[in-house]
Amino acid sequence: MKTLVITESDESDIRLGSLSAIAFAQSLPEAQLDTLCVADVFGENPTADSHAAVIAAAVNQKSYELVVAAATTYAKDVVARAAGLCGGSMASDVISHRFDGDQLLLDRPMFAGAVTATVTLSSIPRFITVRASAYNPVERSIVDNLNSLDTESLDVDYSDVPCAHWKSLASRASHRPDVTEAKIVVSGGRAFKSTEDFERLVGGLADGLGGAAGSSRALVDAGITPNDLQVGQTGKIVAPDIYIALGISGAVQHLAGMKNSKTIIAVNTDPDAPIFSVADFGLVGDVYEVVPQLIAELNG
Ligand SMILES: Cc1cc2nc3c(=O)[nH]c(=O)nc-3n(C[C@H](O)[C@H](O)[C@H](O)COP(=O)(O)OP(=O)(O)OC[C@H]3O[C@@H](n4cnc5c(N)ncnc54)[C@H](O)[C@@H]3O)c2cc1C
């Protein structure tokens, strides 16, 4: 099966999620894999529509039957558009798969993880995004052995690209890893009253542990934390070794993004907070008292 894996890279290397997408693709029988990092093709016009146009051109002109990517914010924006341009079928956020004879069955959570749907894709080309935490990433060295698609030969038609034009990018620089890639995630919720408190306590603990800082949607909606820190149904899905939930109630939409973390630690003043029902370790306490003590202990 001719398969194209859409990869993403950070400043230095291919992202962990893309290594999981390759792992999924490699698990399929007779998959012939190429990779394509669209951001490498042209950095100057990075609208979702133009990226989708490049993918569609690659699929149509090189006859790929399957396109795989990690279920990231980027893929949500771009891969479904490409599927639409190609008239293909799509399953997003796949967490497991198996075969029934020749038929590929794909499991994907729905309704904030309340149910898991099993779907098959009938029309070709097929587009699949996989939840990175559900597939162990391949070794980075494997990427060197895969063919990176030569896009020079592609004839990309931008005439159908809608009228969103690239102007500029204002990005938030952070010294911390992304929540989807860190082994330890420290997340803060509505208990934190300001950006300064969040940075000092949640950020301070994350730094002390060498982890990422995450947030509930309550803080994003309040303008206290930026959108890219949000964990949950409409944020990022994480499954780190340790997830520390500080002053987060544990709404179902938040749990949908972190309940598969290996060890969950929660601090909350309310002993009946739902977060304690998924926590491996729980502490009933005030984050403004507990967290400074933890940071002081780490800085010891
Ligand atoms: C369609 C939809 C999608 C959504 N997607 C997401 C999503 O992706 N991610 C997400 O997080 N939410 C999401 N939500 C919102 C979600 O329903 C909750 O409103 C949100 O998660 C609550 O955030 P929170 O736990 O920080 O706040 P709250 O629910 O207000 O909880 C705050 C907690 O902090 C505790 N607390 C207060 N003060 C202290 C203190 N000093 N020390 C310790 N504990 C303290 C309280 O006891 C309470 O348990 C979504 C909602 C909808 C409808």
PDB file of C-alpha atoms in Angstrom, residues 29-289:
ATOM      1  CA  PRO A  29       1.172  -4.974   6.089  1.00  0.00           C
ATOM      2  CA  GLU A  30       3.056  -4.132   2.902  1.00  0.00           C
ATOM      3  CA  ALA A  31       3.131  -0.421   3.611  1.00  0.00           C
ATOM      4  CA  GLN A  32       5.594   1.404   1.332  1.00  0.00           C
ATOM      5  CA  LEU A  33       6.368   4.546   3.275  1.00  0.00           C
ATOM      6  CA  ASP A  34       7.375   7.991   2.111  1.00  0.00           C
ATOM      7  CA  THR A  35       7.484  11.012   4.384  1.00  0.00           C
ATOM      8  CA  LEU A  36       6.611  14.624   3.694  1.00  0.00           C
ATOM      9  CA  CYS A  37       7.206  17.603   5.969  1.00  0.00           C
ATOM     10  CA  VAL A  38       5.179  20.321   4.258  1.00  0.00           C
ATOM     11  CA  ALA A  39       6.725  23.039   6.399  1.00  0.00           C
ATOM     12  CA  ASP A  40      10.049  22.184   4.756  1.00  0.00           C
ATOM     13  CA  VAL A  41       8.572  22.715   1.303  1.00  0.00           C
ATOM     14  CA  PHE A  42       7.835  26.386   1.761  1.00  0.00           C
ATOM     15  CA  GLY A  43       8.149  28.306   4.973  1.00  0.00           C
ATOM     16  CA  GLU A  44       6.855  31.619   3.674  1.00  0.00           C
ATOM     17  CA  ASN A  45       3.185  30.927   3.147  1.00  0.00           C
ATOM     18  CA  PRO A  46       2.159  28.589   5.929  1.00  0.00           C
ATOM     19  CA  THR A  47      -1.614  28.788   5.690  1.00  0.00           C
ATOM     20  CA  ALA A  48      -3.509  25.544   6.238  1.00  0.00           C
ATOM     21  CA  ASP A  49      -5.040  25.739   2.769  1.00  0.00           C
ATOM     22  CA  SER A  50      -1.700  25.955   0.995  1.00  0.00           C
ATOM     23  CA  HIS A  51      -0.250  23.101   3.067  1.00  0.00           C
ATOM     24  CA  ALA A  52      -3.337  21.021   2.216  1.00  0.00           C
ATOM     25  CA  ALA A  53      -2.858  21.841  -1.469  1.00  0.00           C
ATOM     26  CA  VAL A  54       0.698  20.437  -1.357  1.00  0.00           C
ATOM     27  CA  ILE A  55      -0.495  17.225   0.324  1.00  0.00           C
ATOM     28  CA  ALA A  56      -3.357  16.844  -2.163  1.00  0.00           C
ATOM     29  CA  ALA A  57      -0.969  17.328  -5.081  1.00  0.00           C
ATOM     30  CA  ALA A  58       1.356  14.692  -3.639  1.00  0.00           C
ATOM     31  CA  VAL A  59      -1.474  12.204  -3.110  1.00  0.00           C
ATOM     32  CA  ASN A  60      -3.048  12.725  -6.522  1.00  0.00           C
ATOM     33  CA  GLN A  61       0.166  12.834  -8.551  1.00  0.00           C
ATOM     34  CA  LYS A  62       2.035  10.045  -6.728  1.00  0.00           C
ATOM     35  CA  SER A  63      -1.046   7.843  -6.236  1.00  0.00           C
ATOM     36  CA  TYR A  64      -0.815   7.405  -2.480  1.00  0.00           C
ATOM     37  CA  GLU A  65      -3.551   5.186  -1.099  1.00  0.00           C
ATOM     38  CA  LEU A  66      -3.026   6.090   2.533  1.00  0.00           C
ATOM     39  CA  VAL A  67      -1.956   9.283   4.301  1.00  0.00           C
ATOM     40  CA  VAL A  68      -1.000   9.116   7.991  1.00  0.00           C
ATOM     41  CA  ALA A  69      -0.212  11.890  10.460  1.00  0.00           C
ATOM     42  CA  ALA A  70      -0.172  12.436  14.206  1.00  0.00           C
ATOM     43  CA  ALA A  71      -3.418  13.897  15.579  1.00  0.00           C
ATOM     44  CA  THR A  72      -1.913  17.277  16.413  1.00  0.00           C
ATOM     45  CA  THR A  73      -3.221  20.830  16.223  1.00  0.00           C
ATOM     46  CA  TYR A  74      -1.432  21.099  12.858  1.00  0.00           C
ATOM     47  CA  ALA A  75      -3.068  17.958  11.510  1.00  0.00           C
ATOM     48  CA  LYS A  76      -6.509  19.054  12.690  1.00  0.00           C
ATOM     49  CA  ASP A  77      -6.035  22.178  10.603  1.00  0.00           C
ATOM     50  CA  VAL A  78      -4.441  20.684   7.521  1.00  0.00           C
ATOM     51  CA  VAL A  79      -5.033  16.960   7.016  1.00  0.00           C
ATOM     52  CA  ALA A  80      -8.836  17.062   6.900  1.00  0.00           C
ATOM     53  CA  ARG A  81      -8.621  19.824   4.281  1.00  0.00           C
ATOM     54  CA  ALA A  82      -6.310  17.644   2.200  1.00  0.00           C
ATOM     55  CA  ALA A  83      -8.726  14.719   2.527  1.00  0.00           C
ATOM     56  CA  GLY A  84     -11.512  16.984   1.303  1.00  0.00           C
ATOM     57  CA  LEU A  85      -9.447  18.162  -1.687  1.00  0.00           C
ATOM     58  CA  CYS A  86      -8.701  14.537  -2.635  1.00  0.00           C
ATOM     59  CA  GLY A  87     -12.251  13.291  -2.077  1.00  0.00           C
ATOM     60  CA  GLY A  88     -10.859  10.701   0.308  1.00  0.00           C
ATOM     61  CA  SER A  89     -12.159   9.182   3.530  1.00  0.00           C
ATOM     62  CA  MET A  90     -10.797  10.059   6.955  1.00  0.00           C
ATOM     63  CA  ALA A  91     -10.573   8.792  10.532  1.00  0.00           C
ATOM     64  CA  SER A  92      -9.017  11.110  13.106  1.00  0.00           C
ATOM     65  CA  ASP A  93      -7.452  10.534  16.529  1.00  0.00           C
ATOM     66  CA  VAL A  94      -7.157   6.758  16.135  1.00  0.00           C
ATOM     67  CA  ILE A  95      -6.037   5.024  19.348  1.00  0.00           C
ATOM     68  CA  SER A  96      -5.832   1.399  18.197  1.00  0.00           C
ATOM     69  CA  HIS A  97      -6.375  -0.740  15.129  1.00  0.00           C
ATOM     70  CA  ARG A  98      -6.742  -4.337  14.076  1.00  0.00           C
ATOM     71  CA  PHE A  99      -7.674  -6.361  11.024  1.00  0.00           C
ATOM     72  CA  ASP A 100     -10.838  -8.296  10.289  1.00  0.00           C
ATOM     73  CA  GLY A 101      -9.621 -10.287   7.297  1.00  0.00           C
ATOM     74  CA  ASP A 102      -8.378  -7.601   4.899  1.00  0.00           C
ATOM     75  CA  GLN A 103     -10.420  -4.902   6.529  1.00  0.00           C
ATOM     76  CA  LEU A 104      -8.619  -2.354   8.697  1.00  0.00           C
ATOM     77  CA  LEU A 105     -10.684  -1.537  11.801  1.00  0.00           C
ATOM     78  CA  LEU A 106      -9.860   1.743  13.502  1.00  0.00           C
ATOM     79  CA  ASP A 107     -10.847   2.675  17.073  1.00  0.00           C
ATOM     80  CA  ARG A 108     -11.372   6.341  17.871  1.00  0.00           C
ATOM     81  CA  PRO A 109     -12.749   7.981  21.012  1.00  0.00           C
ATOM     82  CA  MET A 110     -15.825  10.192  20.724  1.00  0.00           C
ATOM     83  CA  PHE A 111     -17.823  12.441  23.076  1.00  0.00           C
ATOM     84  CA  ALA A 112     -14.822  13.289  25.269  1.00  0.00           C
ATOM     85  CA  GLY A 113     -13.826   9.637  25.442  1.00  0.00           C
ATOM     86  CA  ALA A 114     -17.230   8.476  26.727  1.00  0.00           C
ATOM     87  CA  VAL A 115     -17.486   6.001  23.844  1.00  0.00           C
ATOM     88  CA  THR A 116     -15.047   4.424  21.425  1.00  0.00           C
ATOM     89  CA  ALA A 117     -16.224   4.084  17.845  1.00  0.00           C
ATOM     90  CA  THR A 118     -14.822   1.440  15.520  1.00  0.00           C
ATOM     91  CA  VAL A 119     -14.764   2.619  11.923  1.00  0.00           C
ATOM     92  CA  THR A 120     -13.544   1.421   8.552  1.00  0.00           C
ATOM     93  CA  LEU A 121     -12.591   3.632   5.643  1.00  0.00           C
ATOM     94  CA  SER A 122     -13.961   2.610   2.300  1.00  0.00           C
ATOM     95  CA  SER A 123     -12.934   5.214  -0.256  1.00  0.00           C
ATOM     96  CA  ILE A 124      -9.331   5.714  -1.345  1.00  0.00           C
ATOM     97  CA  PRO A 125      -7.244   7.702  -0.620  1.00  0.00           C
ATOM     98  CA  ARG A 126      -7.614   7.070   3.095  1.00  0.00           C
ATOM     99  CA  PHE A 127      -6.473   9.672   5.621  1.00  0.00           C
ATOM    100  CA  ILE A 128      -5.749   8.628   9.208  1.00  0.00           C
ATOM    101  CA  THR A 129      -4.468  10.673  12.136  1.00  0.00           C
ATOM    102  CA  VAL A 130      -3.316   8.731  15.183  1.00  0.00           C
ATOM    103  CA  ARG A 131      -3.154   9.759  18.821  1.00  0.00           C
ATOM    104  CA  ALA A 132       0.564   9.993  19.491  1.00  0.00           C
ATOM    105  CA  SER A 133       0.314   8.679  23.056  1.00  0.00           C
ATOM    106  CA  ALA A 134      -1.349   5.490  21.778  1.00  0.00           C
ATOM    107  CA  TYR A 135       1.573   4.367  19.597  1.00  0.00           C
ATOM    108  CA  ASN A 136       5.158   3.969  20.794  1.00  0.00           C
ATOM    109  CA  PRO A 137       7.373   6.206  18.644  1.00  0.00           C
ATOM    110  CA  VAL A 138       9.905   4.570  16.321  1.00  0.00           C
ATOM    111  CA  GLU A 139      13.600   5.334  16.812  1.00  0.00           C
ATOM    112  CA  ARG A 140      14.610   8.608  15.189  1.00  0.00           C
ATOM    113  CA  SER A 141      17.246   6.775  13.137  1.00  0.00           C
ATOM    114  CA  ILE A 142      14.479   4.929  11.269  1.00  0.00           C
ATOM    115  CA  VAL A 143      13.417   8.187   9.645  1.00  0.00           C
ATOM    116  CA  ASP A 144      16.761   8.376   7.816  1.00  0.00           C
ATOM    117  CA  ASN A 145      15.925   5.121   6.044  1.00  0.00           C
ATOM    118  CA  LEU A 146      12.590   6.379   4.758  1.00  0.00           C
ATOM    119  CA  ASN A 147      12.215   8.164   1.464  1.00  0.00           C
ATOM    120  CA  SER A 148      11.497  11.839   1.945  1.00  0.00           C
ATOM    121  CA  LEU A 149       9.160  12.846  -0.889  1.00  0.00           C
ATOM    122  CA  ASP A 150      10.769  14.899  -3.625  1.00  0.00           C
ATOM    123  CA  THR A 151       8.304  17.758  -3.886  1.00  0.00           C
ATOM    124  CA  GLU A 152      10.195  19.506  -6.697  1.00  0.00           C
ATOM    125  CA  SER A 153       8.382  17.283  -9.126  1.00  0.00           C
ATOM    126  CA  LEU A 154       4.936  18.209  -7.784  1.00  0.00           C
ATOM    127  CA  ASP A 155       2.678  20.505  -9.726  1.00  0.00           C
ATOM    128  CA  VAL A 156       0.784  22.307  -6.961  1.00  0.00           C
ATOM    129  CA  ASP A 157      -2.292  24.267  -7.993  1.00  0.00           C
ATOM    130  CA  TYR A 158      -2.819  27.143  -5.576  1.00  0.00           C
ATOM    131  CA  SER A 159      -5.605  28.710  -7.639  1.00  0.00           C
ATOM    132  CA  ASP A 160      -8.260  26.927  -5.586  1.00  0.00           C
ATOM    133  CA  VAL A 161      -6.666  27.977  -2.322  1.00  0.00           C
ATOM    134  CA  PRO A 162      -9.129  30.289  -0.549  1.00  0.00           C
ATOM    135  CA  CYS A 163      -8.211  33.870   0.116  1.00  0.00           C
ATOM    136  CA  ALA A 164      -6.418  33.600   3.455  1.00  0.00           C
ATOM    137  CA  HIS A 165      -3.074  35.293   2.988  1.00  0.00           C
ATOM    138  CA  TRP A 166      -0.040  34.989   5.152  1.00  0.00           C
ATOM    139  CA  LYS A 167       0.869  38.231   6.920  1.00  0.00           C
ATOM    140  CA  SER A 168       2.921  37.505   9.998  1.00  0.00           C
ATOM    141  CA  LEU A 169       3.369  35.165  12.915  1.00  0.00           C
ATOM    142  CA  ALA A 170       3.338  36.143  16.582  1.00  0.00           C
ATOM    143  CA  SER A 171       4.487  33.094  18.474  1.00  0.00           C
ATOM    144  CA  ARG A 172       5.029  32.618  22.165  1.00  0.00           C
ATOM    145  CA  ALA A 173       8.541  31.516  22.919  1.00  0.00           C
ATOM    146  CA  SER A 174       8.844  29.074  25.800  1.00  0.00           C
ATOM    147  CA  HIS A 175      11.826  27.332  27.297  1.00  0.00           C
ATOM    148  CA  ARG A 176       9.570  24.445  28.369  1.00  0.00           C
ATOM    149  CA  PRO A 177       8.709  21.371  26.309  1.00  0.00           C
ATOM    150  CA  ASP A 178       5.291  20.976  24.710  1.00  0.00           C
ATOM    151  CA  VAL A 179       2.742  19.185  26.931  1.00  0.00           C
ATOM    152  CA  THR A 180       2.390  16.409  24.353  1.00  0.00           C
ATOM    153  CA  GLU A 181       6.097  15.596  24.414  1.00  0.00           C
ATOM    154  CA  ALA A 182       7.078  15.920  28.091  1.00  0.00           C
ATOM    155  CA  LYS A 183       7.427  12.997  30.498  1.00  0.00           C
ATOM    156  CA  ILE A 184       6.140  15.193  33.336  1.00  0.00           C
ATOM    157  CA  VAL A 185       3.282  17.667  32.938  1.00  0.00           C
ATOM    158  CA  VAL A 186       2.276  20.077  35.702  1.00  0.00           C
ATOM    159  CA  SER A 187      -1.139  21.591  34.989  1.00  0.00           C
ATOM    160  CA  GLY A 188      -2.966  24.388  36.757  1.00  0.00           C
ATOM    161  CA  GLY A 189      -6.674  25.160  36.984  1.00  0.00           C
ATOM    162  CA  ARG A 190      -9.000  27.890  38.143  1.00  0.00           C
ATOM    163  CA  ALA A 191      -7.378  27.904  41.582  1.00  0.00           C
ATOM    164  CA  PHE A 192      -4.691  30.179  40.081  1.00  0.00           C
ATOM    165  CA  LYS A 193      -5.785  33.794  40.074  1.00  0.00           C
ATOM    166  CA  SER A 194      -3.304  35.416  37.694  1.00  0.00           C
ATOM    167  CA  THR A 195      -0.707  34.756  35.007  1.00  0.00           C
ATOM    168  CA  GLU A 196       1.988  35.697  37.515  1.00  0.00           C
ATOM    169  CA  ASP A 197       0.731  33.133  40.054  1.00  0.00           C
ATOM    170  CA  PHE A 198       0.505  30.476  37.330  1.00  0.00           C
ATOM    171  CA  GLU A 199       4.012  31.184  36.087  1.00  0.00           C
ATOM    172  CA  ARG A 200       5.509  31.286  39.594  1.00  0.00           C
ATOM    173  CA  LEU A 201       3.771  28.164  40.935  1.00  0.00           C
ATOM    174  CA  VAL A 202       2.809  25.898  38.009  1.00  0.00           C
ATOM    175  CA  GLY A 203       5.738  27.040  35.860  1.00  0.00           C
ATOM    176  CA  GLY A 204       8.081  26.955  38.846  1.00  0.00           C
ATOM    177  CA  LEU A 205       7.154  23.374  39.726  1.00  0.00           C
ATOM    178  CA  ALA A 206       7.353  22.306  36.051  1.00  0.00           C
ATOM    179  CA  ASP A 207      10.851  23.805  35.813  1.00  0.00           C
ATOM    180  CA  GLY A 208      11.927  22.138  39.045  1.00  0.00           C
ATOM    181  CA  LEU A 209      10.833  18.775  37.657  1.00  0.00           C
ATOM    182  CA  GLY A 210      12.101  19.399  34.115  1.00  0.00           C
ATOM    183  CA  GLY A 211       8.586  19.108  32.751  1.00  0.00           C
ATOM    184  CA  ALA A 212       5.959  21.008  30.770  1.00  0.00           C
ATOM    185  CA  ALA A 213       3.343  23.414  32.097  1.00  0.00           C
ATOM    186  CA  GLY A 214      -0.278  22.745  31.120  1.00  0.00           C
ATOM    187  CA  SER A 215      -3.594  24.322  31.910  1.00  0.00           C
ATOM    188  CA  SER A 216      -7.312  23.673  32.176  1.00  0.00           C
ATOM    189  CA  ARG A 217      -9.612  25.504  29.802  1.00  0.00           C
ATOM    190  CA  ALA A 218     -10.891  27.656  32.660  1.00  0.00           C
ATOM    191  CA  LEU A 219      -7.556  29.481  32.765  1.00  0.00           C
ATOM    192  CA  VAL A 220      -7.345  29.757  28.972  1.00  0.00           C
ATOM    193  CA  ASP A 221     -10.852  31.245  28.826  1.00  0.00           C
ATOM    194  CA  ALA A 222      -9.901  33.684  31.592  1.00  0.00           C
ATOM    195  CA  GLY A 223      -6.889  34.834  29.553  1.00  0.00           C
ATOM    196  CA  ILE A 224      -4.488  33.661  32.263  1.00  0.00           C
ATOM    197  CA  THR A 225      -2.788  30.998  30.127  1.00  0.00           C
ATOM    198  CA  PRO A 226      -2.281  30.738  26.346  1.00  0.00           C
ATOM    199  CA  ASN A 227      -4.371  28.358  24.298  1.00  0.00           C
ATOM    200  CA  ASP A 228      -1.498  26.018  23.436  1.00  0.00           C
ATOM    201  CA  LEU A 229      -1.207  24.927  27.076  1.00  0.00           C
ATOM    202  CA  GLN A 230      -4.788  23.633  27.232  1.00  0.00           C
ATOM    203  CA  VAL A 231      -5.161  19.951  28.031  1.00  0.00           C
ATOM    204  CA  GLY A 232      -8.444  18.221  27.295  1.00  0.00           C
ATOM    205  CA  GLN A 233     -11.136  17.429  24.793  1.00  0.00           C
ATOM    206  CA  THR A 234     -10.705  20.699  22.901  1.00  0.00           C
ATOM    207  CA  GLY A 235      -7.051  21.074  23.837  1.00  0.00           C
ATOM    208  CA  LYS A 236      -4.157  18.649  23.672  1.00  0.00           C
ATOM    209  CA  ILE A 237      -4.245  14.969  24.570  1.00  0.00           C
ATOM    210  CA  VAL A 238      -1.392  13.944  26.841  1.00  0.00           C
ATOM    211  CA  ALA A 239      -0.238  10.710  28.440  1.00  0.00           C
ATOM    212  CA  PRO A 240       2.979  11.546  30.318  1.00  0.00           C
ATOM    213  CA  ASP A 241       4.654   9.395  32.960  1.00  0.00           C
ATOM    214  CA  ILE A 242       3.486  11.869  35.633  1.00  0.00           C
ATOM    215  CA  TYR A 243       0.591  14.342  35.408  1.00  0.00           C
ATOM    216  CA  ILE A 244       0.209  16.779  38.302  1.00  0.00           C
ATOM    217  CA  ALA A 245      -3.200  18.503  38.438  1.00  0.00           C
ATOM    218  CA  LEU A 246      -3.132  21.583  40.645  1.00  0.00           C
ATOM    219  CA  GLY A 247      -6.464  23.180  41.499  1.00  0.00           C
ATOM    220  CA  ILE A 248      -8.258  21.395  38.669  1.00  0.00           C
ATOM    221  CA  SER A 249     -11.705  19.950  39.419  1.00  0.00           C
ATOM    222  CA  GLY A 250     -11.535  17.086  36.919  1.00  0.00           C
ATOM    223  CA  ALA A 251     -14.372  17.906  34.525  1.00  0.00           C
ATOM    224  CA  VAL A 252     -14.971  15.151  31.992  1.00  0.00           C
ATOM    225  CA  GLN A 253     -13.618  17.370  29.196  1.00  0.00           C
ATOM    226  CA  HIS A 254     -10.334  17.799  31.079  1.00  0.00           C
ATOM    227  CA  LEU A 255     -10.099  14.110  31.981  1.00  0.00           C
ATOM    228  CA  ALA A 256     -10.496  13.267  28.274  1.00  0.00           C
ATOM    229  CA  GLY A 257      -7.102  14.846  27.682  1.00  0.00           C
ATOM    230  CA  MET A 258      -5.064  13.344  30.515  1.00  0.00           C
ATOM    231  CA  LYS A 259      -6.701  10.305  32.080  1.00  0.00           C
ATOM    232  CA  ASN A 260      -4.301   7.921  30.317  1.00  0.00           C
ATOM    233  CA  SER A 261      -1.296   9.456  32.088  1.00  0.00           C
ATOM    234  CA  LYS A 262       0.700   6.745  33.846  1.00  0.00           C
ATOM    235  CA  THR A 263       0.659   8.372  37.290  1.00  0.00           C
ATOM    236  CA  ILE A 264      -1.756  11.151  38.208  1.00  0.00           C
ATOM    237  CA  ILE A 265      -1.192  13.383  41.233  1.00  0.00           C
ATOM    238  CA  ALA A 266      -3.870  15.883  42.275  1.00  0.00           C
ATOM    239  CA  VAL A 267      -3.910  18.753  44.752  1.00  0.00           C
ATOM    240  CA  ASN A 268      -7.303  20.279  45.513  1.00  0.00           C
ATOM    241  CA  THR A 269      -8.996  21.910  48.499  1.00  0.00           C
ATOM    242  CA  ASP A 270     -12.211  19.979  47.785  1.00  0.00           C
ATOM    243  CA  PRO A 271     -11.949  16.334  48.931  1.00  0.00           C
ATOM    244  CA  ASP A 272     -14.901  15.477  46.681  1.00  0.00           C
ATOM    245  CA  ALA A 273     -13.346  16.927  43.502  1.00  0.00           C
ATOM    246  CA  PRO A 274     -13.777  14.408  40.612  1.00  0.00           C
ATOM    247  CA  ILE A 275     -10.052  14.620  39.815  1.00  0.00           C
ATOM    248  CA  PHE A 276      -9.424  12.440  42.887  1.00  0.00           C
ATOM    249  CA  SER A 277     -11.382   9.587  41.270  1.00  0.00           C
ATOM    250  CA  VAL A 278      -8.671   9.229  38.577  1.00  0.00           C
ATOM    251  CA  ALA A 279      -5.691  10.245  40.749  1.00  0.00           C
ATOM    252  CA  ASP A 280      -3.113   7.724  41.942  1.00  0.00           C
ATOM    253  CA  PHE A 281      -2.029  10.169  44.651  1.00  0.00           C
ATOM    254  CA  GLY A 282      -4.220  12.935  46.036  1.00  0.00           C
ATOM    255  CA  LEU A 283      -3.537  15.740  48.465  1.00  0.00           C
ATOM    256  CA  VAL A 284      -6.360  17.816  49.940  1.00  0.00           C
ATOM    257  CA  GLY A 285      -4.748  21.208  50.282  1.00  0.00           C
ATOM    258  CA  ASP A 286      -4.368  24.746  49.033  1.00  0.00           C
ATOM    259  CA  VAL A 287      -2.070  25.065  46.016  1.00  0.00           C
ATOM    260  CA  TYR A 288      -0.865  28.441  47.310  1.00  0.00           C
ATOM    261  CA  GLU A 289       0.502  26.636  50.392  1.00  0.00           C
TER     262      GLU A 289
END
